[in-house]
Coordinates of C-alpha atoms in Angstrom, one line a residue:
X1 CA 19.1 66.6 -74.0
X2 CA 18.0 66.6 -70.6
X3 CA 16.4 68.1 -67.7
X4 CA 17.8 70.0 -64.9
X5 CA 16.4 70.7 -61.7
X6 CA 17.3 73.7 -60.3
X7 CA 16.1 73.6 -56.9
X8 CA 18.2 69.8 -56.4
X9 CA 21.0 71.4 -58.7
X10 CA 20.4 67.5 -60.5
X11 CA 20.3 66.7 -64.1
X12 CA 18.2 63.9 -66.1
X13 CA 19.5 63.2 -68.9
X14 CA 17.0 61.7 -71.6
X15 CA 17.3 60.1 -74.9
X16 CA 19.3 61.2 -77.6
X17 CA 17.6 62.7 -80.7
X18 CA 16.8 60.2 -83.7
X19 CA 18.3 60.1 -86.9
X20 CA 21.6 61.6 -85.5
X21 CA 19.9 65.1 -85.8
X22 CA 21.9 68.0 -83.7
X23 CA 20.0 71.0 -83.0
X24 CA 23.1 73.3 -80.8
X25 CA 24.7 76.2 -82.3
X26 CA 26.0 75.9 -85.0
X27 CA 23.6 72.9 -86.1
X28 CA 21.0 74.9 -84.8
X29 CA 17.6 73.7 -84.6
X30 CA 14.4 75.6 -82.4
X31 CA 12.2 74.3 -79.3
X32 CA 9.7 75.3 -77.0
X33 CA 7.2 73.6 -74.6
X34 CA 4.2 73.0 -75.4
X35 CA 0.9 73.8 -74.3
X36 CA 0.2 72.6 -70.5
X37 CA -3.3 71.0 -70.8
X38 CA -5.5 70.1 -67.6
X39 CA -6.5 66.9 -69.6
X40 CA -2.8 65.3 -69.1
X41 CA -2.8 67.0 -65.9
X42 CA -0.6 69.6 -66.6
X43 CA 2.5 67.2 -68.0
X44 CA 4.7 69.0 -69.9
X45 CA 5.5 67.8 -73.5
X46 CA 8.7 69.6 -76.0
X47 CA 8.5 70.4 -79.7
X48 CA 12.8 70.0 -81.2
X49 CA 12.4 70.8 -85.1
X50 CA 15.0 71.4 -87.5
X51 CA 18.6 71.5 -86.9
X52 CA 21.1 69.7 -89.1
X53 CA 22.4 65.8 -89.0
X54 CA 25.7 67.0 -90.1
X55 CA 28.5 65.4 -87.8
X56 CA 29.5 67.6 -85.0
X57 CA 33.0 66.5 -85.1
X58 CA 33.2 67.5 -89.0
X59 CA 35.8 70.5 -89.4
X60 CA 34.1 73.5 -90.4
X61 CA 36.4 73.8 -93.5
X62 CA 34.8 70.5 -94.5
X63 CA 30.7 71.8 -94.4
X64 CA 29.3 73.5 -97.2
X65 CA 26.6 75.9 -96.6
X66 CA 24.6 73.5 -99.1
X67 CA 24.7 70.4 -96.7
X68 CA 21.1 69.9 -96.2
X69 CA 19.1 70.9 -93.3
X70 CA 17.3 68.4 -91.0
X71 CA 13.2 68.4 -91.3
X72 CA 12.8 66.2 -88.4
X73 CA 10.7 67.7 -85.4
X74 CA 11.0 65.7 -82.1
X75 CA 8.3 65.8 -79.2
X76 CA 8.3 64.1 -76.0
X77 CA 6.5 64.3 -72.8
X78 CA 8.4 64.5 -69.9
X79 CA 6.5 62.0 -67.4
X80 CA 8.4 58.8 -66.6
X81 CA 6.0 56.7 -68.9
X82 CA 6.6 59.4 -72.0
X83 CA 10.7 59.3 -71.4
X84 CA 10.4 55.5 -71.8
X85 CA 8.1 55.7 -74.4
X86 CA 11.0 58.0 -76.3
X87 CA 11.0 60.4 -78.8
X88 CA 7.6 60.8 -81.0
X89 CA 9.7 61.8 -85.3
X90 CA 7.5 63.7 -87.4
X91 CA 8.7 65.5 -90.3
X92 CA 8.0 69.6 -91.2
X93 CA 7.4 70.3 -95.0
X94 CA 10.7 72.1 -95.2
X95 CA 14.0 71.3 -93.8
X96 CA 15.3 74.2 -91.5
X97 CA 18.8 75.6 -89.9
X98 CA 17.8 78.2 -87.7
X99 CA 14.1 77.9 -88.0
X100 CA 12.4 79.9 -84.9
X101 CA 9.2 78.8 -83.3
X102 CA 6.5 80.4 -81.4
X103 CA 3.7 79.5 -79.4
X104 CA 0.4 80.7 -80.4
X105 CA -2.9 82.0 -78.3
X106 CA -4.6 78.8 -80.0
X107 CA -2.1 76.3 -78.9
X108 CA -0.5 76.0 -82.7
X109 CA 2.7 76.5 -83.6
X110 CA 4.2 78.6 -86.2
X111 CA 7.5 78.0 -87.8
X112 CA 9.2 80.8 -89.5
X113 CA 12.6 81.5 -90.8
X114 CA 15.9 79.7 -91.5
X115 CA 17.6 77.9 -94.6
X116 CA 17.8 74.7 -95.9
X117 CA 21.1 73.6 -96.0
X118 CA 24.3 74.8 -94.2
X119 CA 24.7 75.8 -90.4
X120 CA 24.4 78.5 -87.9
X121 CA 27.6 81.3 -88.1
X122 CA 29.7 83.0 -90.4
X123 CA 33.0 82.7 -92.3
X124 CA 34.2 79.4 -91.4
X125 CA 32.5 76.7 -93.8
X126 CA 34.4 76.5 -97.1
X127 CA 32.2 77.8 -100.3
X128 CA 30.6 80.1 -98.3
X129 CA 27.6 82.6 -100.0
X130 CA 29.5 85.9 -98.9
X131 CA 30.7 85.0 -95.5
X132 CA 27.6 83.1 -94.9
X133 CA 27.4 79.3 -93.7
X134 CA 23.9 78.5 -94.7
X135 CA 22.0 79.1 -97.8
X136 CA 18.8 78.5 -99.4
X137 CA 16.6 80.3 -97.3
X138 CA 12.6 78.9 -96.8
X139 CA 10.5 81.5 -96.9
X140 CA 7.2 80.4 -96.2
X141 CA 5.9 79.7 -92.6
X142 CA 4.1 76.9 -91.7
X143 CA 1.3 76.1 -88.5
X144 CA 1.9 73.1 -86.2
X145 CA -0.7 71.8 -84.7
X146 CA 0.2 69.5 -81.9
X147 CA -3.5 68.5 -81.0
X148 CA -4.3 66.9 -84.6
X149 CA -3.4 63.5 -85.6
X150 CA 0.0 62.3 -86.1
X151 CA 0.4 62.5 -89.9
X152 CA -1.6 65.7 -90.2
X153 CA 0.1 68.5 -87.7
X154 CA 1.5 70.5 -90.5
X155 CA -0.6 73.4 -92.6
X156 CA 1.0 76.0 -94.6
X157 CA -2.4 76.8 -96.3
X158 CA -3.2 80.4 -96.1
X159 CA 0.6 81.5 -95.0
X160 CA 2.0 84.1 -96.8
X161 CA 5.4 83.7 -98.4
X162 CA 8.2 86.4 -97.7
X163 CA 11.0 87.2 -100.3
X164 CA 13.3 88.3 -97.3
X165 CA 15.7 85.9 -96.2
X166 CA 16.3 85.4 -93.1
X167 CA 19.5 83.1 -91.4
X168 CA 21.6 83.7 -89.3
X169 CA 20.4 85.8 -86.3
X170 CA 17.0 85.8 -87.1
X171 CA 13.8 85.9 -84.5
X172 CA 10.5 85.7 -84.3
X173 CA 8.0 86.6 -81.4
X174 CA 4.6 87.3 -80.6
X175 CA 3.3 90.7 -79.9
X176 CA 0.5 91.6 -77.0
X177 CA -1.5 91.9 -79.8
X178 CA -1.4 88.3 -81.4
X179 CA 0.4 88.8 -84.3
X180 CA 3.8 87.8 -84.7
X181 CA 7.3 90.2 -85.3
X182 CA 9.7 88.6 -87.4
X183 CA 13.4 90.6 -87.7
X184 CA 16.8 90.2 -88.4
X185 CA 19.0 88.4 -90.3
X186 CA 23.0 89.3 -90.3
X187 CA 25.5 86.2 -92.0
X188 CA 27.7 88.7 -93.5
X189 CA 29.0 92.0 -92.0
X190 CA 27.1 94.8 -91.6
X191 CA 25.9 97.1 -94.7
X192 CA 27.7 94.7 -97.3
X193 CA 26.5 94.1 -100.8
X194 CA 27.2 90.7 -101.0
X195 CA 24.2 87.7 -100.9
X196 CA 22.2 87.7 -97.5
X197 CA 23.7 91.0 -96.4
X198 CA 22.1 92.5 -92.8
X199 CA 18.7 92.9 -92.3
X200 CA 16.7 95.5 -91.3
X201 CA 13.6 95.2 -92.6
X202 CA 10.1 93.7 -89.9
X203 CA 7.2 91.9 -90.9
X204 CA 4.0 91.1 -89.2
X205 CA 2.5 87.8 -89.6
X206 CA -0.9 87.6 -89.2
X207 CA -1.9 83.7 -88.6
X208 CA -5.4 82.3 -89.5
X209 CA -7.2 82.9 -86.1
X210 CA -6.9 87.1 -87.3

């Protein structure tokens, strides 16, 4: 992880993630920034949740798409004192490969989508479900708030629970409106028959605060 300052063309690089937790393709885990607050004048803080803690060096051909998911979100603020300070673990109800996160008008965070064991991709694990490399997908959202009290961030209460599943190539994104678009899905080719075939069904979430 780091930072990288585009006007200097200079790079910080910061502390690993704990727990050996990799969250690039294909171990792939979700991020955003979180909300800038006058209170903290403005210092910006990250959110890094889910991913996988499978070994990046690991041949494919030795990953199954049942090798668990990590659960572990991540947050830091990036001020000198919060870089030092290092990396704030908390843990989501569900593990998640793939999860997708979005900022919402209240300053929560919902997390939607992805499986709970496997990685990111297609046709290169061995045992794969079709040609997919994850499985098990998690199909109920759940709201992050990063105001509340270390311990007590998570809610899934009043979140409805999909029966689509949705891996690999999956989004989610919120719409002028407030609600949130959630689409896609494609592990195995396109029109197959086989477990997790392509997507092309939407659904609208509608959080709490409608």
């Amino acid at each position: 992880v780091m930072i990288y300052d585009w006007r200097a063309n200079t790079e910080q690089r910061l502390p690993s993630l704990p727990n050996g937790v990799r969250v690039t393709y294909p171990m792939s885990g979700t991020a955003l920034l979180l909300p800038l607050d006058p209170a903290s004048s403005y210092t910006p803080e990250v959110l890094i949740c889910g991913g996988s803690a499978v070994d990046d060096k690991m041949p494919s051909w030795e990953i199954s798409p049942q090798s668990p998911a990590s659960s572990q979100c991540a947050r830091m603020v990036l001020s000198q004192d919060g870089i030092a300070a290092g990396w704030q673990v908390e843990q989501m109800p569900n593990a998640r490969i793939m999860p997708d996160a979005v900022l919402l008008p209240t300053g929560d965070v919902v997390i939607v989508n992805g499986g709970a064991s496997g990685i990111a991709g297609y046709g290169n694990v061995k045992d794969q479900v079709g040609a997919s490399n994850a499985a098990n997908p998690v199909f109920s959202p759940v709201l992050y708030r990063p105001s509340a009290p270390a311990g007590s961030r998570f809610d899934g209460a009043g979140m409805p629970t999909s029966d689509i599943p949705r891996l690999y190539h999956s989004i989610a994104t919120l719409t002028p409106n407030g609600d949130i678009m959630i689409a896609g899905s494609n592990p195995n080719l396109d029109r197959s028959e086989v477990e997790y075939g392509t997507e092309y069904r939407v659904e609208w979430l509608r959080p709490p605060y409608m």
